[in-house]
Amino acid sequence: MTDAKYHAPEQGSLEGKVFRPASLDELREAIELAFDYRGDITVELKSGGQVTGYLFNRTATGEQPTIELFPAISSGTMTIPFSEVAAVAFTGEDTATGKSWEAWVAKKDSERRREVDRVEADAKARGHL
Amino acid sequence: MAVPVSQMYTVTKYVLTQKLRGVKRYPLVLMLEPLFRCNLACAGCGKIQYPDHVLDKRLTPEQCWAASDECGAPIISIPGGEPLIHPEMPEIVRGLVARQKYVYLCTNAILLERKLDEYQASKFLTFSVHMDGLKDEHDLAVCRDGVYDVAVKAIKAALKRGHRVTTNTTLFDDANPERVRKFFDEMMALGVEGMMISPGYSYQKAPDQQHFLKRSRTTELFSKILSNRKRGWQFNQSPLFLEFLMGRREYQCTPWGNPTYNVFGWQRPCYLLQEGYVASFRELMEKTDWDSYGTGRNEKCADCMVHCGYEASAVEDTFGSLSGFAKTVKITLLPNVR
């Protein structure tokens, strides 16, 4: 099936922002933003450690709400309880920003050409062309 | 005939069996996404926007077969990403075909001709080639010159080897109805078995008035394209779904009709909306609040008329009543008679 073009409006990216929630509601809000974010985040744990990865799921209800990540530097998944999250930082590149169809159409021809060439070179390097 | 009789028989038998058993929610097509990595980067594609370490993840053949067994749908659609990049895709397909599933392997066809030796022609396997229109429109949509020609060459090669080949096309507001009709002529002239069309889905939140106009524009566009359709055009879709696209029928979404399984798990609620993931198909079916999705129920769904939500509604209409069945037969035989 063909995927749809993403016609979302261009909005300011969360890239670089850090959320240090003061309440459960604020934490829930930050985690929802992280769930929608198309880049890696870094979770600062109350224990003092931190985990960087892609937040692909969250269970915000129930006795022990959790988030699930694909860590950036290891395989498998990691589940972290809400109660252990001290801060959420949007540290990875926002892979969706500026990628709407409208943004593509609005670009100069030379910019589009450079982008196409870069994507093609990347696919060739991976053996996908 | 757009699909073989054996496939129609299998789907009909499956639907009627579910109905006789009193199963209220049953899947028709499993959307199996074994990877998100693609060799194209179409502008605005929502499926490939992930960090590299996520794009590098792939489902194993065993995970794919287990998802198929768990779901039980008679048809498996394999989108992506680009499935032909997956090194174990031939093995995945062989396993699904051995389970007598009708597999639609969706591809942009860039690698198709090179990979054909790895796939055995079968009534259970169809290459569903992504084509967004004639050369100019397609190459613009996929953001690379020459892809249309590569795809056409690959379609010819696949057909020559006895493979089933269909096309799938997403249309947006800017589509030119006359050009789309010409595109249909060209695809049928190539010899493809059937074509699949669907309106693009905008995720954009907008006030209700805009939602209404958006849907109106969609039905207007599809009416222009599908009215007085040529006899030679074959669509690999429910005739009632095409009527829905033309605004001649109203349906509510059937989001459980096309469940999605990918590297994140079972996607809730559908292929296009990511509300979260669960570990099992059973959990997806039993613990998703299905009534929260569909037009008029959720603003994210307001404009959606995509096949993954509404094709199953059309099939349900066909088998849900004698009048629906009679209408389907009539439209199949006489598509231009209302």
Short mmCIF file of C-alpha atoms in Angstrom, two decimals:
data_model
loop_
_atom_site.label_atom_id
_atom_site.label_comp_id
_atom_site.label_asym_id
_atom_site.label_seq_id
_atom_site.Cartn_x
_atom_site.Cartn_y
_atom_site.Cartn_z
CA MET A 1 0.00 0.00 0.00
CA THR A 2 1.15 3.46 -0.71
CA ASP A 3 1.92 5.59 2.24
CA ALA A 4 0.25 8.96 2.41
CA LYS A 5 2.09 12.16 1.97
CA TYR A 6 2.43 13.85 5.30
CA HIS A 7 0.58 17.13 4.93
CA ALA A 8 1.16 18.36 8.44
CA PRO A 9 1.81 22.05 8.84
CA GLU A 10 5.38 23.06 9.36
CA GLN A 11 5.76 23.81 13.04
CA GLY A 12 8.66 24.58 15.29
CA SER A 13 10.59 21.46 16.12
CA LEU A 14 11.12 20.23 19.65
CA GLU A 15 14.72 19.37 18.79
CA GLY A 16 17.02 20.60 21.55
CA LYS A 17 14.26 21.14 24.10
CA VAL A 18 14.41 19.65 27.61
CA PHE A 19 11.35 18.95 29.74
CA ARG A 20 11.77 18.59 33.49
CA PRO A 21 8.19 17.85 34.63
CA ALA A 22 7.08 18.99 38.07
CA SER A 23 3.93 16.84 38.17
CA LEU A 24 2.52 13.62 36.72
CA ASP A 25 0.36 15.62 34.31
CA GLU A 26 3.40 17.50 33.02
CA LEU A 27 5.27 14.22 32.68
CA ARG A 28 2.40 12.70 30.70
CA GLU A 29 2.41 15.74 28.42
CA ALA A 30 6.17 15.53 27.84
CA ILE A 31 5.92 11.82 27.08
CA GLU A 32 3.10 12.36 24.57
CA LEU A 33 5.32 14.90 22.79
CA ALA A 34 8.18 12.40 22.84
CA PHE A 35 5.91 9.68 21.43
CA ASP A 36 5.04 11.91 18.46
CA TYR A 37 8.65 13.02 17.99
CA ARG A 38 10.49 11.42 15.03
CA GLY A 39 13.94 11.44 16.55
CA ASP A 40 15.83 10.08 19.52
CA ILE A 41 15.27 11.42 22.99
CA THR A 42 17.37 11.19 26.13
CA VAL A 43 15.63 10.15 29.32
CA GLU A 44 17.29 11.34 32.51
CA LEU A 45 16.54 8.87 35.29
CA LYS A 46 15.91 9.73 38.93
CA SER A 47 18.58 7.16 39.77
CA GLY A 48 21.12 9.40 38.07
CA GLY A 49 21.63 7.50 34.81
CA GLN A 50 20.35 8.36 31.37
CA VAL A 51 19.12 6.44 28.31
CA THR A 52 19.12 7.69 24.73
CA GLY A 53 16.85 6.06 22.18
CA TYR A 54 13.67 6.19 20.16
CA LEU A 55 10.50 6.27 22.26
CA PHE A 56 8.10 4.08 20.28
CA ASN A 57 5.41 3.35 22.84
CA ARG A 58 3.94 4.43 26.12
CA THR A 59 1.31 3.04 28.43
CA ALA A 60 0.06 6.05 30.33
CA THR A 61 -2.68 4.31 32.32
CA GLY A 62 -2.72 1.50 34.87
CA GLU A 63 -0.91 1.03 38.14
CA GLN A 64 2.55 1.54 36.72
CA PRO A 65 2.65 3.65 33.55
CA THR A 66 5.69 2.97 31.38
CA ILE A 67 7.54 4.10 28.30
CA GLU A 68 9.29 1.79 25.80
CA LEU A 69 12.41 2.70 23.87
CA PHE A 70 14.72 1.29 21.25
CA PRO A 71 18.09 2.30 22.76
CA ALA A 72 20.32 4.01 20.19
CA ILE A 73 23.41 1.92 20.89
CA SER A 74 22.06 -1.55 21.66
CA SER A 75 19.52 -3.99 20.29
CA GLY A 76 16.28 -4.93 21.97
CA THR A 77 13.86 -2.70 23.79
CA MET A 78 13.89 -1.01 27.18
CA THR A 79 10.89 -0.35 29.42
CA ILE A 80 11.09 2.49 31.94
CA PRO A 81 8.40 3.32 34.52
CA PHE A 82 7.08 6.88 34.51
CA SER A 83 8.07 7.07 38.16
CA GLU A 84 11.77 6.82 37.26
CA VAL A 85 11.78 9.62 34.69
CA ALA A 86 13.32 12.88 35.89
CA ALA A 87 13.59 14.66 32.52
CA VAL A 88 12.99 14.16 28.81
CA ALA A 89 15.37 15.82 26.36
CA PHE A 90 14.78 15.91 22.59
CA THR A 91 18.40 15.26 21.71
CA GLY A 92 18.22 13.47 18.35
CA GLU A 93 17.68 15.03 14.94
CA ASP A 94 13.98 15.60 14.23
CA THR A 95 13.74 13.45 11.10
CA ALA A 96 10.32 14.84 10.20
CA THR A 97 10.99 18.54 10.30
CA GLY A 98 10.93 20.27 6.94
CA LYS A 99 9.93 17.02 5.20
CA SER A 100 6.35 17.81 4.30
CA TRP A 101 5.21 17.66 0.70
CA GLU A 102 4.53 21.40 0.83
CA ALA A 103 8.11 22.04 1.98
CA TRP A 104 9.41 19.93 -0.91
CA VAL A 105 7.38 21.81 -3.47
CA ALA A 106 8.45 25.16 -2.03
CA LYS A 107 12.16 24.38 -2.38
CA LYS A 108 14.28 25.74 -5.21
CA ASP A 109 15.01 23.27 -7.99
CA SER A 110 18.71 23.24 -7.10
CA GLU A 111 17.91 22.42 -3.47
CA ARG A 112 15.63 19.57 -4.50
CA ARG A 113 18.29 18.19 -6.85
CA ARG A 114 20.90 18.24 -4.07
CA GLU A 115 18.50 16.42 -1.74
CA VAL A 116 17.70 13.78 -4.36
CA ASP A 117 21.41 13.22 -5.04
CA ARG A 118 22.15 12.87 -1.34
CA VAL A 119 19.36 10.30 -0.83
CA GLU A 120 20.47 8.39 -3.93
CA ALA A 121 24.09 8.30 -2.80
CA ASP A 122 23.04 7.08 0.64
CA ALA A 123 20.90 4.29 -0.87
CA LYS A 124 23.74 3.26 -3.17
CA ALA A 125 26.20 3.15 -0.27
CA ARG A 126 23.87 0.77 1.54
CA GLY A 127 23.49 -1.43 -1.56
CA HIS A 128 19.82 -0.55 -1.94
CA LEU A 129 20.08 0.70 -5.51
CA MET B 1 -11.49 -10.40 -13.95
CA ALA B 2 -9.27 -8.39 -11.61
CA VAL B 3 -8.46 -11.23 -9.22
CA PRO B 4 -8.41 -15.00 -9.68
CA VAL B 5 -11.57 -16.89 -8.80
CA SER B 6 -9.64 -18.88 -6.19
CA GLN B 7 -8.78 -15.67 -4.33
CA MET B 8 -12.35 -14.40 -4.47
CA TYR B 9 -13.58 -17.77 -3.25
CA THR B 10 -11.08 -17.76 -0.36
CA VAL B 11 -12.04 -14.27 0.77
CA THR B 12 -15.78 -14.93 0.40
CA LYS B 13 -15.52 -18.19 2.34
CA TYR B 14 -13.47 -16.47 5.04
CA VAL B 15 -15.94 -13.58 5.47
CA LEU B 16 -19.00 -15.85 5.51
CA THR B 17 -17.32 -18.16 8.03
CA GLN B 18 -16.62 -15.23 10.34
CA LYS B 19 -20.22 -14.11 10.02
CA LEU B 20 -21.63 -17.58 10.70
CA ARG B 21 -19.43 -17.79 13.78
CA GLY B 22 -20.75 -14.44 14.95
CA VAL B 23 -17.32 -12.80 14.92
CA LYS B 24 -17.98 -9.06 15.00
CA ARG B 25 -14.48 -7.83 14.21
CA TYR B 26 -12.31 -9.79 11.82
CA PRO B 27 -9.27 -8.73 9.76
CA LEU B 28 -9.33 -8.95 5.97
CA VAL B 29 -5.80 -7.82 5.18
CA LEU B 30 -2.76 -7.92 7.43
CA MET B 31 -0.48 -4.97 6.77
CA LEU B 32 2.93 -6.45 7.48
CA GLU B 33 5.72 -3.89 7.59
CA PRO B 34 9.00 -5.80 7.96
CA LEU B 35 11.13 -2.65 7.79
CA PHE B 36 10.83 1.11 7.39
CA ARG B 37 14.04 1.63 5.36
CA CYS B 38 13.46 2.66 1.74
CA ASN B 39 15.64 3.38 -1.28
CA LEU B 40 13.52 6.42 -2.08
CA ALA B 41 12.83 9.38 0.14
CA CYS B 42 9.51 10.64 -1.17
CA ALA B 43 8.72 14.10 0.12
CA GLY B 44 6.53 13.92 3.16
CA CYS B 45 6.50 10.14 3.50
CA GLY B 46 5.49 9.53 7.09
CA LYS B 47 6.82 5.98 7.18
CA ILE B 48 10.53 6.61 6.72
CA GLN B 49 11.03 9.42 9.20
CA TYR B 50 12.94 7.64 11.94
CA PRO B 51 16.49 7.67 13.27
CA ASP B 52 18.91 5.36 11.43
CA HIS B 53 19.01 2.75 14.18
CA VAL B 54 15.22 2.33 13.85
CA LEU B 55 15.37 2.24 10.04
CA ASP B 56 17.94 -0.55 10.36
CA LYS B 57 15.55 -2.78 12.32
CA ARG B 58 13.82 -5.61 10.48
CA LEU B 59 11.28 -8.25 11.33
CA THR B 60 12.62 -11.80 11.06
CA PRO B 61 10.86 -14.38 8.88
CA GLU B 62 9.68 -16.12 12.06
CA GLN B 63 8.14 -12.88 13.38
CA CYS B 64 6.37 -12.34 10.05
CA TRP B 65 4.95 -15.86 9.95
CA ALA B 66 3.89 -15.68 13.60
CA ALA B 67 2.05 -12.40 12.92
CA SER B 68 0.27 -14.02 9.99
CA ASP B 69 -0.72 -17.06 12.05
CA GLU B 70 -1.87 -14.91 14.93
CA CYS B 71 -3.95 -12.59 12.76
CA GLY B 72 -5.49 -15.17 10.42
CA ALA B 73 -6.35 -12.73 7.61
CA PRO B 74 -6.51 -14.38 4.18
CA ILE B 75 -4.55 -11.57 2.51
CA ILE B 76 -1.17 -10.18 3.55
CA SER B 77 -0.01 -6.86 2.20
CA ILE B 78 3.69 -6.16 2.68
CA PRO B 79 4.45 -2.46 2.47
CA GLY B 80 7.35 -0.76 4.15
CA GLY B 81 9.77 0.96 3.59
CA GLU B 82 10.80 -0.93 0.50
CA PRO B 83 10.30 -4.67 1.15
CA LEU B 84 12.73 -5.75 -1.59
CA ILE B 85 15.58 -4.28 0.47
CA HIS B 86 14.93 -6.86 3.19
CA PRO B 87 17.50 -9.63 2.61
CA GLU B 88 15.14 -12.34 3.87
CA MET B 89 12.08 -11.20 1.94
CA PRO B 90 12.06 -14.19 -0.47
CA GLU B 91 12.06 -16.52 2.55
CA ILE B 92 9.31 -14.50 4.25
CA VAL B 93 7.17 -14.68 1.11
CA ARG B 94 7.81 -18.42 0.66
CA GLY B 95 6.62 -19.05 4.21
CA LEU B 96 3.46 -17.01 3.73
CA VAL B 97 2.69 -18.65 0.38
CA ALA B 98 3.18 -22.06 2.04
CA ARG B 99 0.45 -20.97 4.45
CA GLN B 100 -1.74 -20.29 1.38
CA LYS B 101 -1.95 -16.58 2.12
CA TYR B 102 -2.51 -14.21 -0.80
CA VAL B 103 0.54 -11.95 -0.58
CA TYR B 104 0.68 -8.47 -2.08
CA LEU B 105 4.35 -7.46 -2.08
CA CYS B 106 4.29 -3.67 -2.39
CA THR B 107 7.31 -2.20 -4.11
CA ASN B 108 8.55 0.91 -5.86
CA ALA B 109 10.02 -1.60 -8.37
CA ILE B 110 13.50 -0.07 -8.44
CA LEU B 111 14.99 -3.43 -7.42
CA LEU B 112 12.23 -5.64 -8.82
CA GLU B 113 13.79 -6.74 -12.10
CA ARG B 114 17.07 -7.55 -10.34
CA LYS B 115 15.30 -9.60 -7.67
CA LEU B 116 12.80 -11.52 -9.81
CA ASP B 117 14.91 -14.70 -9.82
CA GLU B 118 14.38 -14.95 -6.05
CA TYR B 119 10.60 -15.27 -6.33
CA GLN B 120 8.60 -18.11 -7.80
CA ALA B 121 5.47 -17.19 -9.74
CA SER B 122 2.38 -18.25 -7.84
CA LYS B 123 -1.30 -17.43 -7.69
CA PHE B 124 -0.62 -16.52 -4.05
CA LEU B 125 1.98 -13.85 -4.87
CA THR B 126 1.33 -10.47 -6.47
CA PHE B 127 3.80 -7.65 -6.95
CA SER B 128 1.89 -4.48 -6.15
CA VAL B 129 3.86 -1.73 -7.83
CA HIS B 130 3.62 1.79 -6.47
CA MET B 131 2.75 4.13 -9.35
CA ASP B 132 1.50 7.62 -8.61
CA GLY B 133 0.54 8.50 -12.17
CA LEU B 134 2.15 9.06 -15.55
CA LYS B 135 5.90 9.67 -15.82
CA ASP B 136 5.89 13.36 -14.82
CA GLU B 137 3.55 12.92 -11.87
CA HIS B 138 5.21 9.72 -10.64
CA ASP B 139 8.79 10.95 -10.81
CA LEU B 140 7.78 14.14 -9.02
CA ALA B 141 5.91 12.19 -6.34
CA VAL B 142 8.85 9.90 -5.62
CA CYS B 143 11.33 12.77 -5.94
CA ARG B 144 13.61 11.09 -8.46
CA ASP B 145 13.75 11.20 -12.25
CA GLY B 146 13.57 7.95 -14.17
CA VAL B 147 11.76 5.83 -11.57
CA TYR B 148 8.61 5.57 -13.71
CA ASP B 149 10.58 4.08 -16.61
CA VAL B 150 12.38 1.66 -14.30
CA ALA B 151 9.05 0.55 -12.82
CA VAL B 152 7.44 0.04 -16.23
CA LYS B 153 10.40 -2.08 -17.36
CA ALA B 154 10.20 -4.14 -14.17
CA ILE B 155 6.44 -4.66 -14.56
CA LYS B 156 6.98 -5.99 -18.08
CA ALA B 157 9.73 -8.33 -16.87
CA ALA B 158 7.59 -9.63 -14.01
CA LEU B 159 4.61 -10.23 -16.27
CA LYS B 160 6.82 -12.03 -18.78
CA ARG B 161 7.84 -14.45 -16.04
CA GLY B 162 4.22 -15.20 -15.19
CA HIS B 163 3.94 -13.15 -12.03
CA ARG B 164 0.75 -11.48 -10.95
CA VAL B 165 1.27 -7.70 -11.03
CA THR B 166 -1.01 -4.91 -9.85
CA THR B 167 -0.45 -1.20 -9.31
CA ASN B 168 -1.29 0.96 -6.34
CA THR B 169 -1.82 4.67 -6.64
CA THR B 170 -2.37 7.43 -4.14
CA LEU B 171 -4.10 10.53 -5.43
CA PHE B 172 -4.09 14.00 -3.92
CA ASP B 173 -6.01 17.21 -4.49
CA ASP B 174 -3.70 18.28 -7.27
CA ALA B 175 -4.40 15.20 -9.41
CA ASN B 176 -5.58 15.88 -12.96
CA PRO B 177 -8.55 13.56 -13.72
CA GLU B 178 -7.79 13.33 -17.44
CA ARG B 179 -4.13 12.47 -16.77
CA VAL B 180 -5.20 9.84 -14.23
CA ARG B 181 -7.54 8.26 -16.79
CA LYS B 182 -4.70 8.20 -19.31
CA PHE B 183 -2.52 6.62 -16.65
CA PHE B 184 -5.12 3.86 -16.16
CA ASP B 185 -5.05 3.23 -19.92
CA GLU B 186 -1.27 2.90 -19.85
CA MET B 187 -1.23 0.51 -16.90
CA MET B 188 -3.88 -1.73 -18.42
CA ALA B 189 -1.99 -1.66 -21.73
CA LEU B 190 1.05 -2.94 -19.87
CA GLY B 191 -1.00 -5.95 -18.87
CA VAL B 192 -1.34 -5.51 -15.13
CA GLU B 193 -4.04 -7.59 -13.51
CA GLY B 194 -5.71 -4.70 -11.72
CA MET B 195 -5.21 -1.28 -10.19
CA MET B 196 -5.66 -0.06 -6.66
CA ILE B 197 -6.41 3.58 -5.96
CA SER B 198 -6.86 5.54 -2.80
CA PRO B 199 -7.01 9.17 -1.75
CA GLY B 200 -4.03 10.48 0.15
CA TYR B 201 -4.67 11.02 3.78
CA SER B 202 -3.94 14.31 5.43
CA TYR B 203 -3.13 14.16 9.10
CA GLN B 204 -3.51 17.89 9.37
CA LYS B 205 -5.87 19.11 12.04
CA ALA B 206 -8.28 21.63 10.66
CA PRO B 207 -11.64 23.16 11.55
CA ASP B 208 -14.71 21.13 10.66
CA GLN B 209 -15.67 23.26 7.66
CA GLN B 210 -12.33 22.54 6.05
CA HIS B 211 -12.73 18.84 6.80
CA PHE B 212 -16.07 18.86 5.01
CA LEU B 213 -14.66 20.63 1.98
CA LYS B 214 -11.71 18.27 1.88
CA ARG B 215 -13.98 15.24 1.68
CA SER B 216 -16.12 16.94 -0.92
CA ARG B 217 -13.05 17.62 -3.03
CA THR B 218 -12.04 13.97 -2.74
CA THR B 219 -15.39 12.67 -3.93
CA GLU B 220 -15.45 15.28 -6.69
CA LEU B 221 -12.02 14.18 -7.89
CA PHE B 222 -12.87 10.48 -7.87
CA SER B 223 -16.21 11.11 -9.58
CA LYS B 224 -14.40 12.82 -12.44
CA ILE B 225 -11.90 9.98 -12.67
CA LEU B 226 -14.25 7.02 -12.30
CA SER B 227 -17.41 8.22 -14.06
CA ASN B 228 -17.83 6.66 -17.49
CA ARG B 229 -14.96 4.35 -16.76
CA LYS B 230 -13.60 2.33 -19.63
CA ARG B 231 -14.56 -1.31 -19.84
CA GLY B 232 -10.95 -2.41 -19.95
CA TRP B 233 -10.06 -0.88 -16.59
CA GLN B 234 -9.74 -3.47 -13.86
CA PHE B 235 -9.64 -2.44 -10.23
CA ASN B 236 -8.30 -4.73 -7.59
CA GLN B 237 -10.79 -3.34 -5.09
CA SER B 238 -14.33 -3.72 -3.91
CA PRO B 239 -16.74 -2.04 -6.38
CA LEU B 240 -18.58 -0.52 -3.43
CA PHE B 241 -15.37 1.11 -2.17
CA LEU B 242 -15.05 2.86 -5.53
CA GLU B 243 -18.66 4.02 -5.15
CA PHE B 244 -17.72 5.36 -1.71
CA LEU B 245 -14.80 7.30 -3.18
CA MET B 246 -17.19 8.84 -5.69
CA GLY B 247 -19.47 9.95 -2.87
CA ARG B 248 -22.26 7.60 -3.86
CA ARG B 249 -22.20 5.63 -0.60
CA GLU B 250 -21.50 6.55 3.00
CA TYR B 251 -19.43 4.29 5.21
CA GLN B 252 -18.00 4.45 8.67
CA CYS B 253 -14.38 3.32 9.09
CA THR B 254 -13.59 -0.33 9.85
CA PRO B 255 -10.14 0.14 11.41
CA TRP B 256 -9.75 -3.48 12.49
CA GLY B 257 -10.18 -4.66 8.88
CA ASN B 258 -6.52 -3.96 8.04
CA PRO B 259 -4.42 -4.41 11.19
CA THR B 260 -0.74 -3.47 11.04
CA TYR B 261 2.24 -5.33 12.48
CA ASN B 262 5.74 -3.84 12.32
CA VAL B 263 9.02 -3.57 14.22
CA PHE B 264 7.20 -1.73 17.03
CA GLY B 265 4.49 -4.39 17.46
CA TRP B 266 0.76 -4.34 16.63
CA GLN B 267 -0.10 -0.76 15.73
CA ARG B 268 -3.13 0.80 17.34
CA PRO B 269 -5.57 1.55 15.73
CA CYS B 270 -4.60 1.40 12.03
CA TYR B 271 -1.91 1.66 9.38
CA LEU B 272 -2.00 5.46 9.30
CA LEU B 273 -2.64 6.44 12.90
CA GLN B 274 -0.06 5.68 15.54
CA GLU B 275 -1.73 5.77 18.93
CA GLY B 276 0.50 3.12 20.48
CA TYR B 277 1.49 -0.52 20.15
CA VAL B 278 0.57 -3.79 21.82
CA ALA B 279 2.37 -7.10 21.90
CA SER B 280 -0.34 -9.41 20.55
CA PHE B 281 -3.06 -9.36 17.92
CA ARG B 282 -5.57 -10.47 20.53
CA GLU B 283 -4.69 -7.51 22.73
CA LEU B 284 -5.04 -5.20 19.73
CA MET B 285 -8.52 -6.49 18.98
CA GLU B 286 -9.77 -6.69 22.55
CA LYS B 287 -8.20 -3.64 24.15
CA THR B 288 -8.44 -0.99 21.45
CA ASP B 289 -11.28 1.49 21.85
CA TRP B 290 -12.40 1.06 18.25
CA ASP B 291 -15.42 3.34 18.67
CA SER B 292 -13.05 6.28 19.12
CA TYR B 293 -11.91 6.14 15.50
CA GLY B 294 -13.50 7.03 12.20
CA THR B 295 -15.11 10.03 10.59
CA GLY B 296 -17.07 12.12 13.07
CA ARG B 297 -15.54 10.27 15.99
CA ASN B 298 -11.98 11.54 15.95
CA GLU B 299 -10.65 14.72 14.40
CA LYS B 300 -7.56 12.88 13.17
CA CYS B 301 -9.86 10.71 11.06
CA ALA B 302 -12.13 13.45 9.73
CA ASP B 303 -10.83 13.56 6.16
CA CYS B 304 -9.76 9.98 5.81
CA MET B 305 -11.26 7.90 2.99
CA VAL B 306 -8.31 5.54 2.65
CA HIS B 307 -8.74 1.92 1.61
CA CYS B 308 -7.20 0.58 4.82
CA GLY B 309 -10.20 1.92 6.74
CA TYR B 310 -13.02 1.79 4.23
CA GLU B 311 -12.35 -1.15 1.91
CA ALA B 312 -13.32 -3.50 4.73
CA SER B 313 -16.49 -1.44 5.27
CA ALA B 314 -17.37 -1.96 1.61
CA VAL B 315 -16.75 -5.71 1.90
CA GLU B 316 -18.90 -5.80 5.02
CA ASP B 317 -21.64 -4.02 3.08
CA THR B 318 -21.35 -6.55 0.26
CA PHE B 319 -21.75 -9.54 2.53
CA GLY B 320 -23.92 -7.89 5.17
CA SER B 321 -27.13 -7.74 3.18
CA LEU B 322 -28.75 -9.03 0.03
CA SER B 323 -29.08 -5.47 -1.28
CA GLY B 324 -25.35 -4.86 -0.75
CA PHE B 325 -24.51 -8.08 -2.53
CA ALA B 326 -26.87 -7.29 -5.39
CA LYS B 327 -25.39 -3.81 -5.74
CA THR B 328 -21.88 -5.26 -5.87
CA VAL B 329 -22.85 -7.70 -8.60
CA LYS B 330 -24.58 -4.94 -10.57
CA ILE B 331 -21.62 -2.54 -10.36
CA THR B 332 -19.18 -5.32 -11.21
CA LEU B 333 -21.10 -6.14 -14.38
CA LEU B 334 -22.23 -2.61 -15.26
CA PRO B 335 -19.87 -0.10 -13.58
CA ASN B 336 -21.33 2.96 -15.30
CA VAL B 337 -24.98 2.23 -14.51
CA ARG B 338 -26.26 3.76 -11.28
#
